[in-house]
Tab-separated table of C-alpha atoms and ligand atoms in Angstrom:
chain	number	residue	atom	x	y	z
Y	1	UNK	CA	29.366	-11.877	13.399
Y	2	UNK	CA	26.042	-13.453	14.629
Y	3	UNK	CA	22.514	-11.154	14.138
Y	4	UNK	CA	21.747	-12.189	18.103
Y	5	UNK	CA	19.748	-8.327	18.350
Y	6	UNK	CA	18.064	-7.297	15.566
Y	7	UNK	CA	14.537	-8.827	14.697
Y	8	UNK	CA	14.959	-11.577	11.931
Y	9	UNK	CA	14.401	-10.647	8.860
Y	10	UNK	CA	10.906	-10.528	6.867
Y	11	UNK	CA	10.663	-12.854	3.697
Y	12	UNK	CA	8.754	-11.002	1.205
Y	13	UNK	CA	7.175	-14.729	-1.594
Y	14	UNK	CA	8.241	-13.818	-5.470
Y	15	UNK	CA	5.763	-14.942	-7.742
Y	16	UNK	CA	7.217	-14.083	-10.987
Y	17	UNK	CA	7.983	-17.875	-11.537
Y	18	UNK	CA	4.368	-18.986	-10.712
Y	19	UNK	CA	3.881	-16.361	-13.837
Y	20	UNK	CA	6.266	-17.689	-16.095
Y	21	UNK	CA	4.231	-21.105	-15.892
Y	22	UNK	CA	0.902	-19.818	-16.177
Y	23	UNK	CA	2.419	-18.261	-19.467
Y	24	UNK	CA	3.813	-21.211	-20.838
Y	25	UNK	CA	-0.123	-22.149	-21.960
Y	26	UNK	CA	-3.284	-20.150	-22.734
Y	27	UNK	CA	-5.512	-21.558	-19.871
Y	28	UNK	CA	-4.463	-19.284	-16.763
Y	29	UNK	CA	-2.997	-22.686	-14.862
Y	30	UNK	CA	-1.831	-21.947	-12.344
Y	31	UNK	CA	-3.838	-18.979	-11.113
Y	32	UNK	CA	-1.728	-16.904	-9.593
Y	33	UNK	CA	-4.002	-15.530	-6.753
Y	34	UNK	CA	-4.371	-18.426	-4.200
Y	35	UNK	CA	-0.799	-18.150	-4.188
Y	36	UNK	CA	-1.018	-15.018	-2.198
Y	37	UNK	CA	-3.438	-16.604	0.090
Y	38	UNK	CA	-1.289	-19.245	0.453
Y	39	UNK	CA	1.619	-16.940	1.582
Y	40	UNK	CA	-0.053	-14.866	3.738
Y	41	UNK	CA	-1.602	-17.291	5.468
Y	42	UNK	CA	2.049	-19.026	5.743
Y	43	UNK	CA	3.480	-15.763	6.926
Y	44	UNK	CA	5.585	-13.932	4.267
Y	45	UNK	CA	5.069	-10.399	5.023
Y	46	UNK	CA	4.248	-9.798	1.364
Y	47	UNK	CA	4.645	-10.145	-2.014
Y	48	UNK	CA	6.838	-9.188	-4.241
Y	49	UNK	CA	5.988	-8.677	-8.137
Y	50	UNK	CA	8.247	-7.634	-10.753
Y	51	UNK	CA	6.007	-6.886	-14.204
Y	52	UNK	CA	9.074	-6.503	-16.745
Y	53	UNK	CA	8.433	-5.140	-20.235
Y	54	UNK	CA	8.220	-7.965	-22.179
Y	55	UNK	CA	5.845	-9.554	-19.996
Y	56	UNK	CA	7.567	-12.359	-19.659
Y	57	UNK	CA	5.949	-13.487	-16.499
Y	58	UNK	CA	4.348	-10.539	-14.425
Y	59	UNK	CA	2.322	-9.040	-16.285
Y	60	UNK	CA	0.017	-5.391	-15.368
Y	61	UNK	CA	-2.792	-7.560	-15.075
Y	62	UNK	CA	-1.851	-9.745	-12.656
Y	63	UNK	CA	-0.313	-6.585	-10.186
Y	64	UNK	CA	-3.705	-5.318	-10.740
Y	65	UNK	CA	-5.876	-8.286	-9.592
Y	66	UNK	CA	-2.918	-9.531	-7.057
Y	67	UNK	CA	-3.759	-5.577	-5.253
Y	68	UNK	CA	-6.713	-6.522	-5.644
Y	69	UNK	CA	-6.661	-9.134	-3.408
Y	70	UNK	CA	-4.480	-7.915	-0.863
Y	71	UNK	CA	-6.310	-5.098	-0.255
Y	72	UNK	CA	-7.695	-5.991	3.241
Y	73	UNK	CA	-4.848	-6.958	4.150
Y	74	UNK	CA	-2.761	-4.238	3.086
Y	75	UNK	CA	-0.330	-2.042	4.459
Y	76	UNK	CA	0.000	-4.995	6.512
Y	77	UNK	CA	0.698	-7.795	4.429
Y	78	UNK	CA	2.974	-5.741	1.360
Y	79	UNK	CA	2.375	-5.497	-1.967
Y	80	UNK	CA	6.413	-4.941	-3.143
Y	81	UNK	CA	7.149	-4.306	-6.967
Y	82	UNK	CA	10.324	-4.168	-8.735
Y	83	UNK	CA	11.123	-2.558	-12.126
Y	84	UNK	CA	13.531	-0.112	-14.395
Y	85	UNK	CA	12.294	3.376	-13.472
Y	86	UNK	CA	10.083	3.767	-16.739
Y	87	UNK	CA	6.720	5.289	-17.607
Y	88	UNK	CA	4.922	1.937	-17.315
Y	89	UNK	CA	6.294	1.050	-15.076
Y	90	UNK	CA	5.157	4.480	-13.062
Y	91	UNK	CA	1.905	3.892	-14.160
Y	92	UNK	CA	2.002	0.489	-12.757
Y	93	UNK	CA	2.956	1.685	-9.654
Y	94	UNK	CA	0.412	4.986	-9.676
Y	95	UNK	CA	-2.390	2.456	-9.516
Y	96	UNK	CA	-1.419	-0.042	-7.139
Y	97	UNK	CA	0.832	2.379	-4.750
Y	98	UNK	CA	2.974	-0.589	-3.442
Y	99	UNK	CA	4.103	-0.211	0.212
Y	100	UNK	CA	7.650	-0.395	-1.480
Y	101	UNK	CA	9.132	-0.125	-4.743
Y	102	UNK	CA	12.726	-1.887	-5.553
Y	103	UNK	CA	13.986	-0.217	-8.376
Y	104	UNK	CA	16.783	-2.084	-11.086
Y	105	UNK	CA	18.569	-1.151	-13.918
Y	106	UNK	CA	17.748	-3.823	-15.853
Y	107	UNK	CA	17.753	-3.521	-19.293
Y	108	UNK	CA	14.480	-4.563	-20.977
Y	109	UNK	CA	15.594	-7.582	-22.385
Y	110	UNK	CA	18.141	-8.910	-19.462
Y	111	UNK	CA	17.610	-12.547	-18.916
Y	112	UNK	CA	17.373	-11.479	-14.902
Y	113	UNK	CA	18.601	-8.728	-12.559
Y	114	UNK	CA	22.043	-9.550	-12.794
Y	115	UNK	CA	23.852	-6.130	-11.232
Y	116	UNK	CA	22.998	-3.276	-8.828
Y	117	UNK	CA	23.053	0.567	-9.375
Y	118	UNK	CA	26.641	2.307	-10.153
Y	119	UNK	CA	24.758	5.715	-9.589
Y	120	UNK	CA	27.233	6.960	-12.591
Y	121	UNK	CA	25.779	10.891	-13.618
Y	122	UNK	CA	23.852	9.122	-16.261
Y	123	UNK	CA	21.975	6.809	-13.561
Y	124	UNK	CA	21.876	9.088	-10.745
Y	125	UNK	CA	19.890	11.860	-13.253
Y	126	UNK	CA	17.559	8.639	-13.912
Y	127	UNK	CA	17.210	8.289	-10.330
Y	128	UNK	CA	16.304	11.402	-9.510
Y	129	UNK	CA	13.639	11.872	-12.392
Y	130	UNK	CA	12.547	8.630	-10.961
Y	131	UNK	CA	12.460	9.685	-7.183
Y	132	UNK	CA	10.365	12.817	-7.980
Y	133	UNK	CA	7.322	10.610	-9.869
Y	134	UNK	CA	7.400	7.671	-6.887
Y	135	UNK	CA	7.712	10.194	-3.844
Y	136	UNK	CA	4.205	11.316	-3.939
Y	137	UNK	CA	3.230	8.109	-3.642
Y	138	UNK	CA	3.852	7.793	-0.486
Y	139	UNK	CA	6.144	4.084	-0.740
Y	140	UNK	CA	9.573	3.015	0.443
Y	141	UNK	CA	11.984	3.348	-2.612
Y	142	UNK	CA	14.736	0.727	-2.346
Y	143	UNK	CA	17.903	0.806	-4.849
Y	144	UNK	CA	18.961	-3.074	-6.100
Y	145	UNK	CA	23.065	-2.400	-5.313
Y	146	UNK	CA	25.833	-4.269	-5.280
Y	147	UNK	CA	28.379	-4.653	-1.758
Y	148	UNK	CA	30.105	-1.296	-3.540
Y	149	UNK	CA	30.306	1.225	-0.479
Y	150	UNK	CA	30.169	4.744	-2.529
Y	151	UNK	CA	27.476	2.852	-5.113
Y	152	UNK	CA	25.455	2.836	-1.656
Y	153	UNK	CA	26.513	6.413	-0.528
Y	154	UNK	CA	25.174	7.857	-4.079
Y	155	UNK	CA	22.045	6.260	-3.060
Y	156	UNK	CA	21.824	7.622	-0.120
Y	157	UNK	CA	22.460	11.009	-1.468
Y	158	UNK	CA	19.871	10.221	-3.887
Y	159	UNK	CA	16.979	9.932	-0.861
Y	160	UNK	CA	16.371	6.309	-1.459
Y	161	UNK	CA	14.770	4.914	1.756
Y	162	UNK	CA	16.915	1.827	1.190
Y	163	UNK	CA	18.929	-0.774	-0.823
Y	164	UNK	CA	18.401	-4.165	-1.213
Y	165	UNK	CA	21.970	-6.158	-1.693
Y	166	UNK	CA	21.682	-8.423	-5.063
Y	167	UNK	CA	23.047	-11.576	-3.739
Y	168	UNK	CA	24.278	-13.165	-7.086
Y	169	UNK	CA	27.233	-14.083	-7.244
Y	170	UNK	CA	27.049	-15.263	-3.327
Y	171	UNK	CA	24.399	-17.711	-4.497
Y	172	UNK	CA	26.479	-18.933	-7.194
Y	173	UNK	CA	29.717	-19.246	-5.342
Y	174	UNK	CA	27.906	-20.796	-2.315
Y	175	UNK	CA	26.443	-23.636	-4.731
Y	176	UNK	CA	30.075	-23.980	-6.529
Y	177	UNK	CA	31.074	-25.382	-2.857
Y	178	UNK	CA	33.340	-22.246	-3.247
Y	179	UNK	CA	34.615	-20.050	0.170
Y	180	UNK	CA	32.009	-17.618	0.663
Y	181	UNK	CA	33.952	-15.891	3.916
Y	182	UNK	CA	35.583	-13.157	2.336
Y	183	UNK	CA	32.200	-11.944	0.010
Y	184	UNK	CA	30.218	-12.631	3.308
Y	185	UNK	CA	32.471	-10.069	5.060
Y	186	UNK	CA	31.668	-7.524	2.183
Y	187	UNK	CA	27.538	-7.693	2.633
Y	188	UNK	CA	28.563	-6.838	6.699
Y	189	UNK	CA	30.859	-3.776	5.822
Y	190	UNK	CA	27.819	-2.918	3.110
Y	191	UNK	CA	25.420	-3.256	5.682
Y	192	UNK	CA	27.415	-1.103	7.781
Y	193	UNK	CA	27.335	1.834	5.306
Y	194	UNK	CA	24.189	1.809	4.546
Y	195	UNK	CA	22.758	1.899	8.226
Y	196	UNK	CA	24.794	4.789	8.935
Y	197	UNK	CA	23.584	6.762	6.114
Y	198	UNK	CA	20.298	5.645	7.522
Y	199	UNK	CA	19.542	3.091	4.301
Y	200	UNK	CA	16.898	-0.009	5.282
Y	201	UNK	CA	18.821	-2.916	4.295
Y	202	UNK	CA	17.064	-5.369	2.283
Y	203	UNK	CA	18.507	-8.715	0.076
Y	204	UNK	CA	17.633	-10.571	-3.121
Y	205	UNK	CA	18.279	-12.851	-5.732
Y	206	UNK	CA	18.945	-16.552	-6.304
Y	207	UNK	CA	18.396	-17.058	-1.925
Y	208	UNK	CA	18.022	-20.507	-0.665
Y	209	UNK	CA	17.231	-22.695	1.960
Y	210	UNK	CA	20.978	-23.525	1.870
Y	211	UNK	CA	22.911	-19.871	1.664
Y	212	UNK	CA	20.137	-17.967	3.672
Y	213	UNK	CA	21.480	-18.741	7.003
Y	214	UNK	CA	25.133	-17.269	6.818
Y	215	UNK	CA	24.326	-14.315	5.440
Y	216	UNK	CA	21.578	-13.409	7.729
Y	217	UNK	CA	24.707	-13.955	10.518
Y	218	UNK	CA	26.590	-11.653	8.683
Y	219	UNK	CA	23.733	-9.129	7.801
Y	220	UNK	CA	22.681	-7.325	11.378
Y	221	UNK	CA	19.680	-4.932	10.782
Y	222	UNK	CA	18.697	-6.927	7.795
Y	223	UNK	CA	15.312	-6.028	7.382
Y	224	UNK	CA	13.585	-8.207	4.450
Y	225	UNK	CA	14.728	-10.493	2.218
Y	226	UNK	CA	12.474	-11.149	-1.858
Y	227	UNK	CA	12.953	-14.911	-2.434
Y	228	UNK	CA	10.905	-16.337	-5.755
Y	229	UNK	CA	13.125	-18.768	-7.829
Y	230	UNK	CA	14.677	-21.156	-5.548
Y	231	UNK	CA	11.368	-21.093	-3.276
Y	232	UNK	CA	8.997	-21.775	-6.213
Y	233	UNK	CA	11.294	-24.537	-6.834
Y	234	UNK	CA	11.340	-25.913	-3.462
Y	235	UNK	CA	7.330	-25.501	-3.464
Y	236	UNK	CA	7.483	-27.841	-6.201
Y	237	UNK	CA	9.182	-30.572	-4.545
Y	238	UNK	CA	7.034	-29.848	-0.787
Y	239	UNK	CA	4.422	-27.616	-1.342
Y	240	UNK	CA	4.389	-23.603	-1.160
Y	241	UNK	CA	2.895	-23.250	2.654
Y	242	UNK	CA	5.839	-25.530	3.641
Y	243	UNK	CA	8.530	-23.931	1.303
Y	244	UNK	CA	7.445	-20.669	3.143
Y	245	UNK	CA	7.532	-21.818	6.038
Y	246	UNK	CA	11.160	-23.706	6.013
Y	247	UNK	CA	12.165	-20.515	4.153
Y	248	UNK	CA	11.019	-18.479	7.396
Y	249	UNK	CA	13.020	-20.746	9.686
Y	250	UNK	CA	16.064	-20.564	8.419
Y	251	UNK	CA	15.637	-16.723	8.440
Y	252	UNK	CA	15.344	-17.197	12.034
Y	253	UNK	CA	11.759	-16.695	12.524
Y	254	UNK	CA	9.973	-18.126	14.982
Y	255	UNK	CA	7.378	-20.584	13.426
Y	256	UNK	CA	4.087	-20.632	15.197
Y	257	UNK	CA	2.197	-24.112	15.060
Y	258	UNK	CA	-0.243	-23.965	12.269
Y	259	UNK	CA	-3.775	-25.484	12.677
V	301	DXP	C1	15.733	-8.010	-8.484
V	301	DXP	C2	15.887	-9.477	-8.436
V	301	DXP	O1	16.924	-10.017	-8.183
V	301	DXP	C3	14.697	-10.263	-8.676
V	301	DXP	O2	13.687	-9.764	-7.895
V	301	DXP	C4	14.177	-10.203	-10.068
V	301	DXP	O3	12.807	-9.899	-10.015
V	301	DXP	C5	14.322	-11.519	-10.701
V	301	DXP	O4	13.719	-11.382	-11.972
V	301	DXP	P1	13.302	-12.693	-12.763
V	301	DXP	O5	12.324	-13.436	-11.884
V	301	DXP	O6	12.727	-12.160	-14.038
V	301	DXP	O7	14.590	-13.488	-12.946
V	302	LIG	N1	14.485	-9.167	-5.249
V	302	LIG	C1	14.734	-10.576	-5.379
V	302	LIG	C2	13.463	-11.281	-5.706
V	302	LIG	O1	12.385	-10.705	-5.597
V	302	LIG	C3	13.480	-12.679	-6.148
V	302	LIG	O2	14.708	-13.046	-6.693
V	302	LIG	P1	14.897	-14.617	-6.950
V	302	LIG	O3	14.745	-15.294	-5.612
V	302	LIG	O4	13.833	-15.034	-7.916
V	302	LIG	O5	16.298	-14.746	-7.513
């Protein structure tokens, strides 16, 4: 299946690994904020921010003074977080009011988001409690799920406004050299579900330069993808204005000739 219609998808910069460096030392190198200059100026359509509880990158601070920031640009240019639905993490949110909110059910000392929502009774109750605290806020609410068809009808009975696919184990069969066709397949009958139950589609986690293409040809109607690891690391080897930019391409934007 090729996306030929639908607009290509937004690429929403990650900056949890920029975080993880600054926090490696006690001198605040790198700063985290021309970053977002950077980005904007390179054409993500936001960032994306995920302040876990141990703080291990992200931390309330830096969503704080990254809002800060983004504020004249903003709803424009998005301020997305991402998070277990928690008091702090509420409160987080409260202060900022991100244009969207992804939530996870990571536990608070997972390595990484490494699974979606099963929307058991146990989950869907935390869902719910969740939904009623981030509605009045007035953001998108977007459910991390897996390719699991009634995982993403539960969350469409919950009310989210979306899902965003967690891409895992594509990423790591795509870089095992392994055939992706079949799993490929799954993300378009996903994507299928979740725009008729009138879910945005979003997709995340462990994205490249490499694996973005065929899965943008396989997801119509994707609307954003949050890329941080793998483009951090490519902004190491080229810079980050070019690593966004090469990251936007092979989304299938069209790149306008910078100055
Ligand atoms: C939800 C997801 O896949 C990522 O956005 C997540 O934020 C990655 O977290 P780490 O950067 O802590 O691995
Ligand atoms: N939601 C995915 C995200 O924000 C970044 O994930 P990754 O690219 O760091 O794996």
């Amino acid at each position: 299946m090729t996306n030929v219609f639908a607009r290509p998808p937004a690429l929403s910069v990650n900056l949890n690994k920029i975080a993880l460096l600054r926090n490696s030392r006690d001198s605040g190198v790198p700063d985290l904020l021309p970053f977002v200059h950077v980005a904007r100026a390179a054409g993500a359509v936001g960032i994306t921010l995920h302040p876990r509880p141990d703080e291990r990158h992200i931390r309330p601070a830096d969503v704080t003074a990254i809002a800060e920031t983004m504020a004249p640009w903003r709803p424009g240019f998005e301020l997305s977080l991402e998070g277990y639905p928690e008091a702090r993490f509420f409160d987080i949110c409260a202060e900022v009011r991100p244009e969207q909110v992804t939530l996870v059910p990571d536990a608070p000392e997972a390595r990484t988001s490494d699974h979606g929502w099963v929307m058991d009774e146990r989950e869907r109750a935390v869902i719910a409690a969740a939904m009623a605290r981030l509605r009045p806020l007035g953001c998108r609410i977007v459910l991390f799920a897996e390719t699991d068809a009634a995982a993403i009808e539960r969350i469409a009975d919950a009310g989210a406004t979306g899902i965003e696919l967690y891409t895992g184990p594509y990423a790591n069969s795509f870089r095992r050299g392994e055939a992706v066709e079949a799993m490929l397949e799954t993300f378009t009958e996903a994507g299928r579900v979740a725009q008729r139950r009138g879910l945005s589609v979003n997709a995340g986690h462990d994205l490249n330069l490499a694996n973005l293409p065929a899965l943008v040809a396989h997801l119509p109607h994707l609307a954003e993808v949050s890329i941080g690891h793998e483009l951090v690391a490519d902004a190491l080897l080229f810079g980050m204005r070019d690593a966004i930019v090469a990251y936007r391409s092979a989304l299938g934007q069209p790149i306008e000739e910078h100055p």
